[in-house]
Amino acid sequence: MQNFIFNTPTRVLFGKNAEENVGGLVREFGGHCVLLHYGGGSAERSGLLARIRQSLTGEGLRFVELGGVVPNPRLSLVHEGIALGRREGVDFVLAVGGGSVIDSAKAIGYGLVDDGELWDFYEKKRKASGCAPIGAVPTIAAAGSEMSASSVITKEEGWVKRGYSSEYARPRFAVMNPDLTLTLPSWQTASGCVDILMHTMERYFHRNDGMELTDGIAETLLRTVMKHALVLRDEPSNYESRAEIMWAGSLSHNGLTGCGTDGGDWACHKLEHELSGLFDVSHGAGLAAIWGSWARYVYRFDAARFARFAHKVMGVSGAGTHEEMAEKGIAAMENFFRAIRMPVSLTELGVHPAEDQMREMAEKCCLAVGGKAGVIRPLAVEDMVEIYRMAL
Ligand code: NZQ
Ligand code: ZN
């Protein structure tokens, strides 16, 4: 077991009508002037934003608004938010929406307390020394940004998508009402479920002994998400399943499923960020489209781990070599993706990268990680190009 730090400073308010407490929470966490940040319209249409405004007003808080965050959130809107926040004396950023909104809020938060070039953080040229306090009201269970340290932003110039993590950006609170996810299109629900699974799977595929408890939590989380993703496919209004998935989304990315390990592989996420940076696809669906190819490319480098995954997570039974078990486990996960109508290839994702685009993504990816990506089988440019080809 490796030494680890587990830091989850985010206060979670979970359950029906939880959003009514937002104003009080902002006040308690020191906010006086709030930037209310949201996406492209779903939170307005559902009436959620009206309830949030009412809660802020009820606490006597001043607030300004910036909507329009798109999936794969853009740097230009972040700059707009920073300028607005500075002009208005904003001291708290409240994100109401999906992971894209929360990530954009975190980026604005960095910019509000730093005069330098914000993108430097995302290019790992500098480290942040602070972030304005963030509060989150997630409306989709997916990215886990409501409890995570990271923020992923896309710079339009060159379509470069980069993440930056620091403890400063972890939200002060997350208000999670599973009912808020009821308006999601089923495809978006499923895409979110894949992302939740992948945040634990990236950590699960590591290269050291790990920790029995961490493995056990991870395996339970993965089985739980798969079970309830299937329920939601057939019964999108099932509250219990919405709630299980929403809580899993936070626990999958707040560090819990990586305690005591080397941190995990994460190559799939790196490969996908290039894909959604260049082709603007939904992150979870992008992960589903490449995971099988990644797994088949790397599994022989730790077949025992993949065999354990097959057995404990995918329920593959019977005898066989580690390699045989691993292959069955990979096929079973792809079948699960199909069952929730997620793509298992780039073609099914609707993306057809040319050879030079696959190379461009691989080169950008290696540049972003400063060398090879992943730990199961560290991937260089040629490896990545091959995985993209396999995923076609
Ligand atoms: O903009 P609106 O109208 O709200 O529509 C959104 C958007 O079109 C819609 N939506 C959200 N909640 C809804 C809803 N529609 C109806 N009803 C609701 N209740 O869903 C669409 C997708 O929203 P988005 O925020 O992009 O989804 P998600 O939460 O999957 O976030 C994806 C982003 O997070 C990044 C991804 O790369 C991607 O950019 N990630 C962030 C991470 C982090 N900060 O820790 C980790 C992840 O690995 C991931 O990379
Ligand atoms: Zn993700």
Short mmCIF file of C-alpha atoms and ligand atoms in Angstrom, two decimals:
data_model
loop_
_atom_site.label_atom_id
_atom_site.label_comp_id
_atom_site.label_asym_id
_atom_site.label_seq_id
_atom_site.Cartn_x
_atom_site.Cartn_y
_atom_site.Cartn_z
CA MET A 1 0.00 0.00 0.00
CA GLN A 2 1.33 3.45 -0.88
CA ASN A 3 1.11 6.50 1.36
CA PHE A 4 -1.77 8.76 0.40
CA ILE A 5 -3.61 11.97 1.15
CA PHE A 6 -7.40 11.88 0.98
CA ASN A 7 -8.84 15.39 1.01
CA THR A 8 -12.58 15.88 0.56
CA PRO A 9 -13.42 19.31 1.93
CA THR A 10 -16.71 19.52 0.01
CA ARG A 11 -19.84 19.54 2.15
CA VAL A 12 -22.49 17.42 0.48
CA LEU A 13 -26.20 18.08 0.85
CA PHE A 14 -27.92 15.18 -0.82
CA GLY A 15 -31.57 14.55 -1.56
CA LYS A 16 -34.89 15.98 -2.60
CA ASN A 17 -35.19 19.78 -2.59
CA ALA A 18 -31.57 20.12 -1.44
CA GLU A 19 -31.14 23.15 -3.73
CA GLU A 20 -33.35 25.25 -1.46
CA ASN A 21 -30.36 25.54 0.88
CA VAL A 22 -28.04 27.15 -1.65
CA GLY A 23 -28.38 30.75 -0.47
CA GLY A 24 -27.67 29.84 3.15
CA LEU A 25 -24.66 27.79 2.14
CA VAL A 26 -23.15 30.57 0.03
CA ARG A 27 -23.52 32.93 2.96
CA GLU A 28 -22.05 30.42 5.40
CA PHE A 29 -19.03 29.92 3.15
CA GLY A 30 -18.34 33.64 3.01
CA GLY A 31 -19.98 34.74 -0.25
CA HIS A 32 -21.42 38.24 -0.57
CA CYS A 33 -21.51 38.77 -4.32
CA VAL A 34 -22.12 35.65 -6.39
CA LEU A 35 -21.44 34.82 -10.02
CA LEU A 36 -24.28 32.47 -10.98
CA HIS A 37 -22.83 30.34 -13.76
CA TYR A 38 -24.85 27.92 -15.93
CA GLY A 39 -25.13 26.19 -19.28
CA GLY A 40 -27.20 26.31 -22.40
CA GLY A 41 -30.76 26.32 -21.12
CA SER A 42 -31.73 23.09 -19.33
CA ALA A 43 -31.53 24.62 -15.85
CA GLU A 44 -33.67 27.58 -16.93
CA ARG A 45 -36.26 25.34 -18.60
CA SER A 46 -36.58 23.04 -15.60
CA GLY A 47 -37.22 25.96 -13.25
CA LEU A 48 -34.08 25.19 -11.25
CA LEU A 49 -32.48 28.58 -11.91
CA ALA A 50 -35.60 30.38 -10.70
CA ARG A 51 -35.40 28.45 -7.42
CA ILE A 52 -31.68 29.21 -7.08
CA ARG A 53 -32.24 32.94 -7.69
CA GLN A 54 -34.98 32.90 -5.08
CA SER A 55 -32.72 31.20 -2.57
CA LEU A 56 -29.92 33.73 -3.16
CA THR A 57 -32.32 36.66 -2.95
CA GLY A 58 -33.87 35.20 0.19
CA GLU A 59 -30.46 35.41 1.87
CA GLY A 60 -30.00 38.99 0.71
CA LEU A 61 -27.09 38.05 -1.56
CA ARG A 62 -26.14 40.15 -4.56
CA PHE A 63 -25.55 38.14 -7.73
CA VAL A 64 -24.66 38.51 -11.39
CA GLU A 65 -25.22 35.85 -14.04
CA LEU A 66 -23.26 34.24 -16.83
CA GLY A 67 -24.90 31.41 -18.78
CA GLY A 68 -23.94 29.80 -22.07
CA VAL A 69 -21.40 27.19 -20.97
CA VAL A 70 -21.24 24.50 -23.66
CA PRO A 71 -20.12 20.88 -23.26
CA ASN A 72 -16.32 20.85 -23.49
CA PRO A 73 -16.35 24.35 -21.94
CA ARG A 74 -14.49 27.11 -23.74
CA LEU A 75 -11.70 29.33 -22.55
CA SER A 76 -13.25 32.44 -24.12
CA LEU A 77 -16.32 32.24 -21.85
CA VAL A 78 -14.05 31.69 -18.86
CA HIS A 79 -12.28 34.98 -19.69
CA GLU A 80 -15.67 36.66 -19.98
CA GLY A 81 -16.57 35.35 -16.54
CA ILE A 82 -13.32 36.58 -15.02
CA ALA A 83 -13.82 40.06 -16.48
CA LEU A 84 -17.44 40.17 -15.27
CA GLY A 85 -16.47 38.89 -11.85
CA ARG A 86 -13.75 41.49 -11.42
CA ARG A 87 -16.00 44.32 -12.58
CA GLU A 88 -18.77 43.33 -10.17
CA GLY A 89 -16.64 42.40 -7.15
CA VAL A 90 -17.64 38.74 -7.22
CA ASP A 91 -16.32 36.72 -4.28
CA PHE A 92 -18.13 33.40 -4.84
CA VAL A 93 -18.81 31.36 -7.99
CA LEU A 94 -21.92 29.19 -8.00
CA ALA A 95 -22.07 26.56 -10.73
CA VAL A 96 -25.51 25.22 -11.67
CA GLY A 97 -25.31 22.52 -14.33
CA GLY A 98 -23.11 19.71 -15.56
CA GLY A 99 -19.40 19.06 -15.24
CA SER A 100 -18.74 21.61 -17.98
CA VAL A 101 -20.35 24.39 -15.93
CA ILE A 102 -18.54 23.38 -12.74
CA ASP A 103 -15.20 23.19 -14.57
CA SER A 104 -15.78 26.58 -16.15
CA ALA A 105 -16.63 27.98 -12.69
CA LYS A 106 -13.37 26.62 -11.28
CA ALA A 107 -11.39 28.24 -14.09
CA ILE A 108 -13.13 31.56 -13.44
CA GLY A 109 -12.34 31.07 -9.76
CA TYR A 110 -8.62 30.75 -10.54
CA GLY A 111 -8.75 33.86 -12.72
CA LEU A 112 -10.47 35.94 -10.05
CA VAL A 113 -7.50 35.59 -7.71
CA ASP A 114 -4.66 35.63 -10.24
CA ASP A 115 -3.57 38.41 -12.57
CA GLY A 116 -1.45 36.26 -14.90
CA GLU A 117 -2.36 34.19 -17.95
CA LEU A 118 -4.93 31.61 -16.86
CA TRP A 119 -4.04 29.08 -19.59
CA ASP A 120 -0.55 28.75 -18.04
CA PHE A 121 -2.11 26.56 -15.34
CA TYR A 122 -3.68 24.25 -17.90
CA GLU A 123 -0.37 24.03 -19.77
CA LYS A 124 1.37 23.25 -16.46
CA LYS A 125 3.63 26.28 -16.80
CA ARG A 126 2.60 27.66 -13.40
CA LYS A 127 0.76 26.44 -10.33
CA ALA A 128 -2.28 28.21 -8.94
CA SER A 129 -1.93 29.76 -5.51
CA GLY A 130 -5.64 30.08 -4.89
CA CYS A 131 -9.16 29.98 -6.30
CA ALA A 132 -12.29 31.94 -5.43
CA PRO A 133 -14.69 29.72 -3.45
CA ILE A 134 -16.90 27.51 -5.62
CA GLY A 135 -20.30 25.99 -4.89
CA ALA A 136 -21.87 23.35 -7.14
CA VAL A 137 -25.40 22.30 -7.97
CA PRO A 138 -24.85 19.40 -10.40
CA THR A 139 -27.68 18.53 -12.77
CA ILE A 140 -26.07 15.45 -14.31
CA ALA A 141 -24.21 12.57 -12.69
CA ALA A 142 -21.05 12.20 -14.72
CA ALA A 143 -17.81 14.16 -14.40
CA GLY A 144 -17.69 14.21 -10.60
CA SER A 145 -16.42 17.77 -10.73
CA GLU A 146 -18.64 18.66 -7.75
CA MET A 147 -16.10 16.97 -5.45
CA SER A 148 -12.99 16.75 -7.62
CA ALA A 149 -9.90 18.92 -7.73
CA SER A 150 -9.86 19.17 -11.50
CA SER A 151 -11.17 21.43 -14.20
CA VAL A 152 -11.05 20.64 -17.91
CA ILE A 153 -11.18 23.53 -20.40
CA THR A 154 -10.97 23.75 -24.19
CA LYS A 155 -8.97 26.52 -25.80
CA GLU A 156 -10.61 27.31 -29.13
CA GLU A 157 -7.35 28.35 -30.73
CA GLY A 158 -6.02 24.97 -31.94
CA TRP A 159 -8.88 23.11 -30.16
CA VAL A 160 -6.70 22.10 -27.26
CA LYS A 161 -8.49 20.49 -24.31
CA ARG A 162 -6.52 20.44 -21.07
CA GLY A 163 -7.15 19.67 -17.43
CA TYR A 164 -5.72 21.34 -14.37
CA SER A 165 -6.03 20.05 -10.82
CA SER A 166 -5.42 21.77 -7.52
CA GLU A 167 -6.92 21.38 -4.08
CA TYR A 168 -7.95 25.07 -4.15
CA ALA A 169 -10.66 24.31 -6.69
CA ARG A 170 -12.56 21.64 -4.80
CA PRO A 171 -16.05 23.06 -4.30
CA ARG A 172 -16.92 24.23 -0.78
CA PHE A 173 -20.27 22.53 -1.11
CA ALA A 174 -22.22 20.34 -3.50
CA VAL A 175 -25.99 20.36 -3.42
CA MET A 176 -27.16 17.14 -5.01
CA ASN A 177 -30.78 16.45 -5.72
CA PRO A 178 -31.21 13.33 -7.89
CA ASP A 179 -34.54 14.75 -9.13
CA LEU A 180 -32.55 17.42 -10.99
CA THR A 181 -31.25 14.72 -13.34
CA LEU A 182 -34.74 13.58 -14.40
CA THR A 183 -34.82 15.93 -17.39
CA LEU A 184 -31.67 14.43 -18.93
CA PRO A 185 -32.00 12.78 -22.34
CA SER A 186 -31.34 9.05 -21.88
CA TRP A 187 -28.26 9.21 -24.09
CA GLN A 188 -26.75 11.85 -21.79
CA THR A 189 -27.59 9.78 -18.71
CA ALA A 190 -25.80 6.79 -20.22
CA SER A 191 -22.81 8.88 -21.27
CA GLY A 192 -22.55 10.12 -17.68
CA CYS A 193 -22.66 6.55 -16.37
CA VAL A 194 -19.71 5.61 -18.58
CA ASP A 195 -17.69 8.54 -17.26
CA ILE A 196 -18.47 7.51 -13.68
CA LEU A 197 -17.37 3.95 -14.39
CA MET A 198 -14.21 5.16 -16.08
CA HIS A 199 -13.13 7.38 -13.18
CA THR A 200 -12.93 4.27 -11.02
CA MET A 201 -11.62 1.99 -13.77
CA GLU A 202 -8.76 4.39 -14.56
CA ARG A 203 -7.77 4.15 -10.89
CA TYR A 204 -8.42 0.39 -10.68
CA PHE A 205 -5.91 -0.38 -13.43
CA HIS A 206 -2.74 0.52 -11.57
CA ARG A 207 0.67 -1.08 -11.25
CA ASN A 208 1.23 -1.82 -7.59
CA ASP A 209 -0.24 -4.02 -4.91
CA GLY A 210 -2.84 -1.43 -4.08
CA MET A 211 -5.16 -1.89 -1.18
CA GLU A 212 -7.75 -4.54 -0.46
CA LEU A 213 -10.28 -2.01 0.83
CA THR A 214 -9.81 0.33 -2.13
CA ASP A 215 -10.24 -2.56 -4.58
CA GLY A 216 -13.39 -3.67 -2.77
CA ILE A 217 -14.93 -0.19 -2.82
CA ALA A 218 -14.06 0.20 -6.50
CA GLU A 219 -15.57 -3.14 -7.48
CA THR A 220 -18.79 -2.44 -5.57
CA LEU A 221 -19.05 1.01 -7.10
CA LEU A 222 -18.60 -0.36 -10.63
CA ARG A 223 -21.21 -3.09 -10.18
CA THR A 224 -23.63 -0.62 -8.62
CA VAL A 225 -23.31 1.86 -11.48
CA MET A 226 -23.80 -0.85 -14.12
CA LYS A 227 -26.87 -2.22 -12.34
CA HIS A 228 -28.57 1.16 -12.01
CA ALA A 229 -27.55 2.36 -15.47
CA LEU A 230 -29.57 -0.56 -16.82
CA VAL A 231 -32.52 0.33 -14.58
CA LEU A 232 -32.42 3.94 -15.84
CA ARG A 233 -32.33 2.76 -19.46
CA ASP A 234 -35.74 1.19 -18.88
CA GLU A 235 -37.11 3.45 -16.12
CA PRO A 236 -35.56 6.91 -16.45
CA SER A 237 -37.67 8.25 -13.57
CA ASN A 238 -36.52 5.72 -10.98
CA TYR A 239 -35.45 7.96 -8.08
CA GLU A 240 -33.47 5.30 -6.21
CA SER A 241 -31.37 4.55 -9.28
CA ARG A 242 -30.87 8.25 -10.03
CA ALA A 243 -29.68 8.66 -6.44
CA GLU A 244 -27.31 5.66 -6.51
CA ILE A 245 -25.77 6.89 -9.76
CA MET A 246 -25.44 10.47 -8.54
CA TRP A 247 -23.65 9.50 -5.34
CA ALA A 248 -21.44 7.07 -7.25
CA GLY A 249 -20.49 9.92 -9.60
CA SER A 250 -19.08 11.92 -6.72
CA LEU A 251 -17.37 9.02 -4.95
CA SER A 252 -15.86 7.81 -8.20
CA HIS A 253 -13.87 10.99 -8.67
CA ASN A 254 -13.22 12.39 -5.20
CA GLY A 255 -10.17 10.16 -4.72
CA LEU A 256 -11.81 7.41 -2.65
CA THR A 257 -11.31 4.68 -5.24
CA GLY A 258 -7.62 5.48 -5.64
CA CYS A 259 -6.39 5.48 -2.04
CA GLY A 260 -3.17 3.53 -1.49
CA THR A 261 -2.40 2.97 -5.19
CA ASP A 262 -0.05 4.66 -7.64
CA GLY A 263 -3.03 6.71 -8.89
CA GLY A 264 -3.93 4.48 -11.81
CA ASP A 265 -3.59 4.48 -15.57
CA TRP A 266 -5.66 7.38 -16.98
CA ALA A 267 -4.50 6.83 -20.58
CA CYS A 268 -8.08 6.45 -21.81
CA HIS A 269 -8.97 9.85 -20.38
CA LYS A 270 -5.95 11.41 -22.05
CA LEU A 271 -6.84 9.81 -25.39
CA GLU A 272 -10.45 10.92 -25.06
CA HIS A 273 -9.67 14.49 -24.12
CA GLU A 274 -7.87 14.84 -27.46
CA LEU A 275 -10.90 13.36 -29.19
CA SER A 276 -13.45 15.66 -27.55
CA GLY A 277 -11.06 18.60 -27.96
CA LEU A 278 -10.86 18.08 -31.72
CA PHE A 279 -14.29 16.64 -32.50
CA ASP A 280 -16.42 18.12 -29.69
CA VAL A 281 -17.99 14.78 -28.73
CA SER A 282 -19.54 13.96 -25.36
CA HIS A 283 -16.76 12.86 -22.99
CA GLY A 284 -18.43 9.71 -21.61
CA ALA A 285 -19.45 8.44 -25.04
CA GLY A 286 -15.92 9.12 -26.27
CA LEU A 287 -14.54 6.99 -23.45
CA ALA A 288 -16.90 4.13 -24.32
CA ALA A 289 -15.76 4.30 -27.95
CA ILE A 290 -12.07 3.83 -27.16
CA TRP A 291 -11.94 1.83 -23.92
CA GLY A 292 -12.15 -1.61 -25.57
CA SER A 293 -9.32 -0.79 -27.98
CA TRP A 294 -7.17 0.56 -25.17
CA ALA A 295 -7.87 -2.52 -23.05
CA ARG A 296 -7.02 -4.96 -25.85
CA TYR A 297 -3.81 -3.05 -26.59
CA VAL A 298 -2.55 -3.11 -22.99
CA TYR A 299 -4.05 -6.09 -21.13
CA ARG A 300 -1.18 -8.53 -21.68
CA PHE A 301 1.05 -6.22 -19.62
CA ASP A 302 -1.06 -7.03 -16.54
CA ALA A 303 -3.37 -9.84 -17.49
CA ALA A 304 -3.88 -10.83 -13.85
CA ARG A 305 -5.41 -7.45 -13.06
CA PHE A 306 -7.71 -7.64 -16.08
CA ALA A 307 -8.67 -11.19 -15.05
CA ARG A 308 -9.60 -9.93 -11.57
CA PHE A 309 -11.67 -7.17 -13.21
CA ALA A 310 -13.43 -9.79 -15.35
CA HIS A 311 -14.19 -11.95 -12.36
CA LYS A 312 -15.06 -9.41 -9.63
CA VAL A 313 -16.65 -6.66 -11.70
CA MET A 314 -18.03 -8.26 -14.84
CA GLY A 315 -19.02 -11.53 -13.19
CA VAL A 316 -17.12 -13.69 -15.68
CA SER A 317 -17.02 -17.19 -14.28
CA GLY A 318 -15.25 -20.38 -15.21
CA ALA A 319 -11.68 -21.46 -15.63
CA GLY A 320 -9.11 -20.11 -18.03
CA THR A 321 -5.78 -18.35 -18.24
CA HIS A 322 -5.51 -14.77 -17.10
CA GLU A 323 -5.43 -13.75 -20.76
CA GLU A 324 -8.61 -15.66 -21.58
CA MET A 325 -10.39 -14.20 -18.56
CA ALA A 326 -9.16 -10.71 -19.45
CA GLU A 327 -10.52 -10.96 -22.99
CA LYS A 328 -13.90 -12.13 -21.71
CA GLY A 329 -13.98 -9.25 -19.23
CA ILE A 330 -13.24 -6.69 -21.93
CA ALA A 331 -15.93 -8.15 -24.20
CA ALA A 332 -18.41 -8.12 -21.30
CA MET A 333 -17.78 -4.44 -20.59
CA GLU A 334 -18.26 -3.61 -24.27
CA ASN A 335 -21.53 -5.54 -24.22
CA PHE A 336 -22.61 -3.47 -21.24
CA PHE A 337 -21.80 -0.27 -23.17
CA ARG A 338 -23.91 -1.58 -26.06
CA ALA A 339 -26.72 -2.45 -23.65
CA ILE A 340 -26.95 1.17 -22.50
CA ARG A 341 -26.68 2.32 -26.15
CA MET A 342 -23.20 3.73 -25.91
CA PRO A 343 -20.80 3.50 -28.87
CA VAL A 344 -17.96 0.98 -28.81
CA SER A 345 -16.10 2.40 -31.80
CA LEU A 346 -15.31 5.80 -33.26
CA THR A 347 -17.62 5.06 -36.18
CA GLU A 348 -20.48 4.40 -33.77
CA LEU A 349 -19.53 7.64 -32.02
CA GLY A 350 -19.93 9.40 -35.37
CA VAL A 351 -16.30 10.42 -35.68
CA HIS A 352 -14.04 9.48 -38.57
CA PRO A 353 -10.55 10.79 -37.93
CA ALA A 354 -8.11 10.67 -40.84
CA GLU A 355 -4.63 9.25 -40.32
CA ASP A 356 -3.09 12.71 -39.89
CA GLN A 357 -5.77 13.65 -37.32
CA MET A 358 -5.05 10.51 -35.29
CA ARG A 359 -1.38 11.44 -35.31
CA GLU A 360 -2.19 15.02 -34.36
CA MET A 361 -4.23 13.80 -31.38
CA ALA A 362 -1.49 11.38 -30.30
CA GLU A 363 1.22 14.03 -30.55
CA LYS A 364 -0.85 16.58 -28.63
CA CYS A 365 -1.57 13.94 -26.01
CA CYS A 366 2.10 13.08 -25.45
CA LEU A 367 2.91 16.77 -25.31
CA ALA A 368 0.18 17.29 -22.70
CA VAL A 369 1.43 14.50 -20.43
CA GLY A 370 5.08 15.33 -21.04
CA GLY A 371 6.01 11.88 -22.39
CA LYS A 372 4.17 8.58 -22.29
CA ALA A 373 0.62 8.15 -20.99
CA GLY A 374 -0.62 5.40 -18.68
CA VAL A 375 1.02 2.90 -16.35
CA ILE A 376 -0.26 -0.54 -17.44
CA ARG A 377 1.55 -0.13 -20.76
CA PRO A 378 3.01 3.37 -21.07
CA LEU A 379 1.88 4.71 -24.43
CA ALA A 380 3.99 6.74 -26.86
CA VAL A 381 2.73 8.44 -30.03
CA GLU A 382 2.80 5.26 -32.17
CA ASP A 383 0.91 3.28 -29.52
CA MET A 384 -1.78 5.93 -29.35
CA VAL A 385 -2.17 6.12 -33.11
CA GLU A 386 -2.59 2.36 -33.12
CA ILE A 387 -5.29 2.51 -30.42
CA TYR A 388 -7.20 5.18 -32.37
CA ARG A 389 -6.90 2.98 -35.48
CA MET A 390 -8.16 -0.06 -33.58
CA ALA A 391 -11.09 2.03 -32.35
CA LEU A 392 -12.18 3.09 -35.84
O1 NZQ B 1 -26.08 23.22 -21.19
P1 NZQ B 1 -27.33 22.57 -20.79
O2 NZQ B 1 -28.53 23.11 -21.43
O3 NZQ B 1 -27.47 22.49 -19.28
O4 NZQ B 1 -27.26 21.06 -21.35
C1 NZQ B 1 -26.33 20.10 -20.86
C2 NZQ B 1 -25.33 19.67 -21.91
O5 NZQ B 1 -25.85 19.80 -23.18
C3 NZQ B 1 -27.07 18.82 -20.60
N1 NZQ B 1 -27.64 18.76 -19.26
C4 NZQ B 1 -27.01 18.83 -18.06
N2 NZQ B 1 -27.89 18.63 -17.07
C5 NZQ B 1 -29.11 18.46 -17.65
C6 NZQ B 1 -28.95 18.53 -19.05
N3 NZQ B 1 -29.99 18.41 -19.90
C7 NZQ B 1 -31.21 18.17 -19.37
N4 NZQ B 1 -31.41 18.06 -18.05
C8 NZQ B 1 -30.40 18.18 -17.16
N5 NZQ B 1 -30.62 18.01 -15.83
O6 NZQ B 1 -26.09 17.81 -20.70
C9 NZQ B 1 -25.12 18.20 -21.66
C10 NZQ B 1 -23.75 17.84 -21.17
O7 NZQ B 1 -23.37 18.64 -20.08
P2 NZQ B 1 -21.88 18.61 -19.55
O8 NZQ B 1 -21.78 19.54 -18.41
O9 NZQ B 1 -20.92 18.81 -20.66
O10 NZQ B 1 -21.75 17.08 -19.04
P3 NZQ B 1 -20.75 16.37 -18.09
O11 NZQ B 1 -21.16 16.54 -16.67
O12 NZQ B 1 -20.60 15.02 -18.63
O13 NZQ B 1 -19.37 17.19 -18.23
C11 NZQ B 1 -18.46 16.89 -19.25
C12 NZQ B 1 -17.24 17.76 -19.12
O14 NZQ B 1 -16.53 17.46 -17.89
C13 NZQ B 1 -15.17 17.13 -18.19
C14 NZQ B 1 -15.29 16.50 -19.55
O15 NZQ B 1 -14.06 16.41 -20.21
C15 NZQ B 1 -16.26 17.45 -20.24
O16 NZQ B 1 -15.60 18.60 -20.68
N6 NZQ B 1 -14.62 16.33 -17.11
C16 NZQ B 1 -14.38 16.94 -15.94
C17 NZQ B 1 -13.81 16.29 -14.88
C18 NZQ B 1 -13.55 16.99 -13.60
N7 NZQ B 1 -13.68 18.29 -13.55
O17 NZQ B 1 -13.19 16.39 -12.59
C19 NZQ B 1 -13.42 14.89 -14.96
C20 NZQ B 1 -13.92 14.16 -16.16
O18 NZQ B 1 -13.04 13.13 -16.46
C21 NZQ B 1 -14.14 14.99 -17.38
O19 NZQ B 1 -12.96 15.10 -18.13
ZN ZN B 2 -14.06 11.56 -17.16
#
